[in-house]
PDB file of C-alpha atoms in Angstrom:
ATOM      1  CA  UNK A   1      41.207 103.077 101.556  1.00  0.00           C
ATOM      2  CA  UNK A   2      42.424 100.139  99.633  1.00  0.00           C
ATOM      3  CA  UNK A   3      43.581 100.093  96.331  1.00  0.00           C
ATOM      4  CA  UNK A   4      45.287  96.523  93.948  1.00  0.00           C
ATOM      5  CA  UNK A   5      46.768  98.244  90.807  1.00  0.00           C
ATOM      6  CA  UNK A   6      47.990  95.359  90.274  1.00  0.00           C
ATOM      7  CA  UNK A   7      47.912  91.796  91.266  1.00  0.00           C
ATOM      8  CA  UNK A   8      51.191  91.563  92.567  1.00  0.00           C
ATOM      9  CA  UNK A   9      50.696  95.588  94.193  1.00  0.00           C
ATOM     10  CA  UNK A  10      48.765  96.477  97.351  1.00  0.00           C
ATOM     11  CA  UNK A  11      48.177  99.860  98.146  1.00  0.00           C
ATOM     12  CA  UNK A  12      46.426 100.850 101.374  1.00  0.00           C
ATOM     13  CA  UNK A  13      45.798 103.872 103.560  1.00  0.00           C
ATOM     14  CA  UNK A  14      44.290 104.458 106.673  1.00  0.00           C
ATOM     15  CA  UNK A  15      43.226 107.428 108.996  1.00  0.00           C
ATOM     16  CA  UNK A  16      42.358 107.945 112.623  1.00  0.00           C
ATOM     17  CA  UNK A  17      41.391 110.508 114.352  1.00  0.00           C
ATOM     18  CA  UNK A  18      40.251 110.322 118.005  1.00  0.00           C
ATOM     19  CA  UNK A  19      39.150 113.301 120.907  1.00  0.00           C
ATOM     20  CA  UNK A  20      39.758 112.270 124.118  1.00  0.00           C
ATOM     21  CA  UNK A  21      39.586 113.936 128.036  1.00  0.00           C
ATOM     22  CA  UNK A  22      41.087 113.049 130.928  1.00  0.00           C
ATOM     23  CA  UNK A  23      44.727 111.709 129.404  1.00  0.00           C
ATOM     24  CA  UNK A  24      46.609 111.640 132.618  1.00  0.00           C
ATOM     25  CA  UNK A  25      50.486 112.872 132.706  1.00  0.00           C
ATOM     26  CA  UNK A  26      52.425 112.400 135.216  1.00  0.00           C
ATOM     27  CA  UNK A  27      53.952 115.683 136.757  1.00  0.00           C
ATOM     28  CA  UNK A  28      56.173 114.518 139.730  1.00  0.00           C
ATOM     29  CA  UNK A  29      56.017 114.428 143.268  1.00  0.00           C
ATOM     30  CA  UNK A  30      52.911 112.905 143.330  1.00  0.00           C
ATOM     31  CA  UNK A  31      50.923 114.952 141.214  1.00  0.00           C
ATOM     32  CA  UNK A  32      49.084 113.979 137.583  1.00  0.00           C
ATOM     33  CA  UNK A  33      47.750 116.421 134.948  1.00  0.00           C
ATOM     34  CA  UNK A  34      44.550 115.665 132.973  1.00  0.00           C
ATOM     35  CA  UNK A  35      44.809 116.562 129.327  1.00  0.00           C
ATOM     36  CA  UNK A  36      41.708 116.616 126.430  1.00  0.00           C
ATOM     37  CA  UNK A  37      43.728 115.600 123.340  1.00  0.00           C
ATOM     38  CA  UNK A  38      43.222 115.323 119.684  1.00  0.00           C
ATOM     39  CA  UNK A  39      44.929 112.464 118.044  1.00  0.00           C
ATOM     40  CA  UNK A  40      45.595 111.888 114.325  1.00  0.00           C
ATOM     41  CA  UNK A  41      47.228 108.872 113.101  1.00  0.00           C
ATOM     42  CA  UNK A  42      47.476 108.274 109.619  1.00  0.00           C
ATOM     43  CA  UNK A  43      49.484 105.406 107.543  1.00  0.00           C
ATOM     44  CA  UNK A  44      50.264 103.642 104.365  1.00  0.00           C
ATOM     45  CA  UNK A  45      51.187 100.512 103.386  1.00  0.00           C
ATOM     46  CA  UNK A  46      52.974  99.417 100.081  1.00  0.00           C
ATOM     47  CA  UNK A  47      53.041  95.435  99.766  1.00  0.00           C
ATOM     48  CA  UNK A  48      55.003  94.186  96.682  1.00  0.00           C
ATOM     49  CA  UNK A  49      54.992  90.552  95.886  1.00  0.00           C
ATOM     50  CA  UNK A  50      58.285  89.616  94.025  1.00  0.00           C
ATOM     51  CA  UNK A  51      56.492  85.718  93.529  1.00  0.00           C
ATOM     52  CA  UNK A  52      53.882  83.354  95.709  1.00  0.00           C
ATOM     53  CA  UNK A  53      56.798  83.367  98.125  1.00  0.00           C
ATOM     54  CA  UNK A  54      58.872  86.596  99.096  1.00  0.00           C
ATOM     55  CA  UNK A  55      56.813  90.173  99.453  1.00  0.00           C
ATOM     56  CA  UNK A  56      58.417  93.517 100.144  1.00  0.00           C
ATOM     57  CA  UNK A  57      56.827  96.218 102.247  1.00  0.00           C
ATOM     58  CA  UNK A  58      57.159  99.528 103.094  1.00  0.00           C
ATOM     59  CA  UNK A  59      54.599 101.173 105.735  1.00  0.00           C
ATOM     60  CA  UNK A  60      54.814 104.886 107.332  1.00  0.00           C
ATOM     61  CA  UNK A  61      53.043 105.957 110.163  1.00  0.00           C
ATOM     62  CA  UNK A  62      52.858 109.123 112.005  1.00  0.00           C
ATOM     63  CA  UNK A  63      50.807 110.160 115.165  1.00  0.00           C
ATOM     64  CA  UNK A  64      50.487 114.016 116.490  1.00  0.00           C
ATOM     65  CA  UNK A  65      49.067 115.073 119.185  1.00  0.00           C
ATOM     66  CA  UNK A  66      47.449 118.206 120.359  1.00  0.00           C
ATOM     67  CA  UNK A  67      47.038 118.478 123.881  1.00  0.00           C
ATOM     68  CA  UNK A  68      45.210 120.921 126.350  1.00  0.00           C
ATOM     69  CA  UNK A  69      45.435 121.101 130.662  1.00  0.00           C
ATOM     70  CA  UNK A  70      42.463 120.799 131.819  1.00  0.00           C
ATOM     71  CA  UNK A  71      43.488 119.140 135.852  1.00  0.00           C
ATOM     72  CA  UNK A  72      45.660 118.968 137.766  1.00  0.00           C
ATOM     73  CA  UNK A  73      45.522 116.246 140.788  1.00  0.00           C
ATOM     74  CA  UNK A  74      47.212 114.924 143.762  1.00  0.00           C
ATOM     75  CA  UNK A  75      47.891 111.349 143.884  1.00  0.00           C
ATOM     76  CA  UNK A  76      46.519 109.941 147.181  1.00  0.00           C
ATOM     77  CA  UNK A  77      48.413 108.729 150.015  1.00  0.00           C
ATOM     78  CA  UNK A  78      46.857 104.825 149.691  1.00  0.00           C
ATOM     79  CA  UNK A  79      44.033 103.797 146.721  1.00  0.00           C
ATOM     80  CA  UNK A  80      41.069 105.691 146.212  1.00  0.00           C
ATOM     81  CA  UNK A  81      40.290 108.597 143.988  1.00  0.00           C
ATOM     82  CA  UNK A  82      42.708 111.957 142.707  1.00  0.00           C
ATOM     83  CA  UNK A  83      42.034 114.877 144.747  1.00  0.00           C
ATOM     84  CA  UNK A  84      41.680 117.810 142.755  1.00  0.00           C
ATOM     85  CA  UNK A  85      44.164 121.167 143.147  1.00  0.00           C
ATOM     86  CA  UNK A  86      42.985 122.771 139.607  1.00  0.00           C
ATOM     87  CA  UNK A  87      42.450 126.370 140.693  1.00  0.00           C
ATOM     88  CA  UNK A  88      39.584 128.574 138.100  1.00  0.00           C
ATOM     89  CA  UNK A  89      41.398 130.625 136.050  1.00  0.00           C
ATOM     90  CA  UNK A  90      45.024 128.767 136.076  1.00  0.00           C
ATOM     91  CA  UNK A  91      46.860 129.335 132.887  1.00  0.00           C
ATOM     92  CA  UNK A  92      46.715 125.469 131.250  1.00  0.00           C
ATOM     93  CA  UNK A  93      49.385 124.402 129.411  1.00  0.00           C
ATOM     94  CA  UNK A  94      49.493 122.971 125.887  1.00  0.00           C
ATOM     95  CA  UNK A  95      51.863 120.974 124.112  1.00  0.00           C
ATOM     96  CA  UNK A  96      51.960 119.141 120.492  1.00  0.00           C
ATOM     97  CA  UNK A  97      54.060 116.662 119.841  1.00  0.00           C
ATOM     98  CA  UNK A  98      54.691 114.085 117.035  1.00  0.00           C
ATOM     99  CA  UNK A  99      56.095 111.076 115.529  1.00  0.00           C
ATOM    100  CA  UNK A 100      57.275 109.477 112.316  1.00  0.00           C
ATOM    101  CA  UNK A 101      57.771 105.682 112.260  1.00  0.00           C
ATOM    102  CA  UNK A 102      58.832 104.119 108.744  1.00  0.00           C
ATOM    103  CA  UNK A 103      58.966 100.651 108.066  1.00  0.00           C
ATOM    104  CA  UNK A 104      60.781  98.290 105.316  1.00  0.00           C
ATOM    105  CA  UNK A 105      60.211  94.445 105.633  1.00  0.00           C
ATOM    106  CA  UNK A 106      61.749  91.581 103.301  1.00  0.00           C
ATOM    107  CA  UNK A 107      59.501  88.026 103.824  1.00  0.00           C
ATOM    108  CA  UNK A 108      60.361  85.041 102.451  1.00  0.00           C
ATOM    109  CA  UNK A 109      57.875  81.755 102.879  1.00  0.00           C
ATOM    110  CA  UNK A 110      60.194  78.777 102.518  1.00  0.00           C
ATOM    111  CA  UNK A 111      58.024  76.245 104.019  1.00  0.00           C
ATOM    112  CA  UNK A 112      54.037  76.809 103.812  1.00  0.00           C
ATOM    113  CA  UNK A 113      54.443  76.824 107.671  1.00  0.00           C
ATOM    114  CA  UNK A 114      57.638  78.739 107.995  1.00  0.00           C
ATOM    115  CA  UNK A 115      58.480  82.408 107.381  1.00  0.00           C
ATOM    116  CA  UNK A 116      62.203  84.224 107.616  1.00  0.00           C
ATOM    117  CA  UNK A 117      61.102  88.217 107.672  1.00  0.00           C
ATOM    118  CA  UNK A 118      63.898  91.142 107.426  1.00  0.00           C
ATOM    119  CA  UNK A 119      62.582  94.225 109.122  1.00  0.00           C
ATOM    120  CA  UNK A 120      64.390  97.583 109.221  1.00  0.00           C
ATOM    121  CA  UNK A 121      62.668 100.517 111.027  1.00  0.00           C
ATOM    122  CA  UNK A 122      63.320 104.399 111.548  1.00  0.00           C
ATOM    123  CA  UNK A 123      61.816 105.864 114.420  1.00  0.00           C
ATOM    124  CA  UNK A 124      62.577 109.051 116.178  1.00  0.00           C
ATOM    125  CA  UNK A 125      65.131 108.234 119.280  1.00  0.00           C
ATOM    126  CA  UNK A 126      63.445 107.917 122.560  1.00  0.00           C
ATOM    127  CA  UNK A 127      63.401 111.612 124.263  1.00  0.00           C
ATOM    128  CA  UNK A 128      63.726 113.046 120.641  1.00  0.00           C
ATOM    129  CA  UNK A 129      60.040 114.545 120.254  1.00  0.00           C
ATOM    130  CA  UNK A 130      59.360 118.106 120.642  1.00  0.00           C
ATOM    131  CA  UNK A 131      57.085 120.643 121.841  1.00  0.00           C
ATOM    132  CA  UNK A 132      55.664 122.552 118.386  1.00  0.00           C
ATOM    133  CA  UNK A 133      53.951 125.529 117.225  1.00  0.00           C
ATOM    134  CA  UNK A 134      52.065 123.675 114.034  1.00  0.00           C
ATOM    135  CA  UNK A 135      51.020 119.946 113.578  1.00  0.00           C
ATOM    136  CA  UNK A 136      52.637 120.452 110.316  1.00  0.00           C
ATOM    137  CA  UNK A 137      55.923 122.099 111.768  1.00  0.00           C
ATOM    138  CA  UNK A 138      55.473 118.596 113.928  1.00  0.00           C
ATOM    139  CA  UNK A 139      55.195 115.966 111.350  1.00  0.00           C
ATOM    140  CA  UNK A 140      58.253 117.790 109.194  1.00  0.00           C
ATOM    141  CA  UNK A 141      60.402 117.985 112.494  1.00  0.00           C
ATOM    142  CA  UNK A 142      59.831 114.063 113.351  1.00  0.00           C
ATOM    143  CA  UNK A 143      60.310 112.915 109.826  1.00  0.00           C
ATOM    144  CA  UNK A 144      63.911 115.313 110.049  1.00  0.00           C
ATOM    145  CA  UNK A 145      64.670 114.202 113.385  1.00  0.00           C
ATOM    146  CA  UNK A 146      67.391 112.036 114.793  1.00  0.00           C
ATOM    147  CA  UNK A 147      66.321 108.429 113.940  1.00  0.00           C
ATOM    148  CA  UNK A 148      66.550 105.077 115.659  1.00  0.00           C
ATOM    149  CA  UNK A 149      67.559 102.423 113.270  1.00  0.00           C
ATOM    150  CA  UNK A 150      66.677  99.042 113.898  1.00  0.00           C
ATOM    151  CA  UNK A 151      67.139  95.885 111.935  1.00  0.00           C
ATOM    152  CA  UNK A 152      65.055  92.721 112.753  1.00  0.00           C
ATOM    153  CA  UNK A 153      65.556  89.200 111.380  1.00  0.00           C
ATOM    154  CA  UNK A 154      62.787  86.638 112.614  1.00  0.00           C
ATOM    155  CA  UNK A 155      62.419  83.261 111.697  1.00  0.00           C
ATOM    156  CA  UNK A 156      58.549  81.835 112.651  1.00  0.00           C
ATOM    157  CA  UNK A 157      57.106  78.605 112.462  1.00  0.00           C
ATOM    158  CA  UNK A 158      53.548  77.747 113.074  1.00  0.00           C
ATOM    159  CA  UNK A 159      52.576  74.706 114.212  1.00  0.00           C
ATOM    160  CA  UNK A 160      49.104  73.230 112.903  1.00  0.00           C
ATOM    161  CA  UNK A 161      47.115  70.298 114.709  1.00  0.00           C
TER     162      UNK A 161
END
């Protein structure tokens, strides 16, 4: 979804969903777990531009995931393929888990080949996500987490032939 209010505004939002089987975690001592997931991912974008020259943006973007056992393997000794120790009726385990990554950026075109961009983003700290009950429990935990801050100044030039 994309959406200009205004000439100088751009709005924009995007969703993704994706099912997947066979998402491999690794479980130690040479063992792997196979997971079927489910995946959401949605963002937005807000790009304001102050003049032809400097834009500000803010973007968020969070990812959950619900995952389901459905393996569990033994890593072989030299290559060749995961030998299976999934027993019928084992309890599987489940976990969801998710993220909140929020993003500010200052850029400023001084040369039509050269940019200086000020970045700041919030993510959760590494180790920081959780197991939850809800994806919605999920998304308010992230967001409430502890954050990492991080502040990014870049200066890029492209060169043209």
């Amino acid at each position: 979804l994309h959406w200009r209010p205004r000439e100088d505004v751009d709005v924009a939002a995007r969703m993704s969903y994706r099912n997947r089987d066979g998402w491999l975690l690794n479980e130690g001592r040479g063992h792997v777990a196979s997971y079927a997931t489910r995946q959401w991912e949605p963002s937005v974008d807000l790009t304001y531009e102050l003049n032809a020259r400097q834009q500000l943006g803010v973007s968020m973007q969070w990812v959950a995931i619900d995952a389901r056992q459905n393996g569990f393997y033994r890593l072989p000794a030299s290559a060749g393929a995961l030998h299976s120790e999934w027993q019928a009726g084992a309890a599987a385990q489940a976990f969801k888990t998710s993220e909140v990554l929020v993003r500010a950026q200052y850029r400023w075109q001084f040369d039509r080949a050269a940019d200086l961009r000020l970045v700041y983003t919030r993510t959760p700290e590494l180790g920081s996500t959780t197991v939850e009950t809800s994806v919605v429990s999920g998304f308010e935990d992230a967001f409430r987490g502890p954050p990492g801050n991080r502040v990014t100044l870049s200066l890029s030039y492209r060169f043209s032939s």
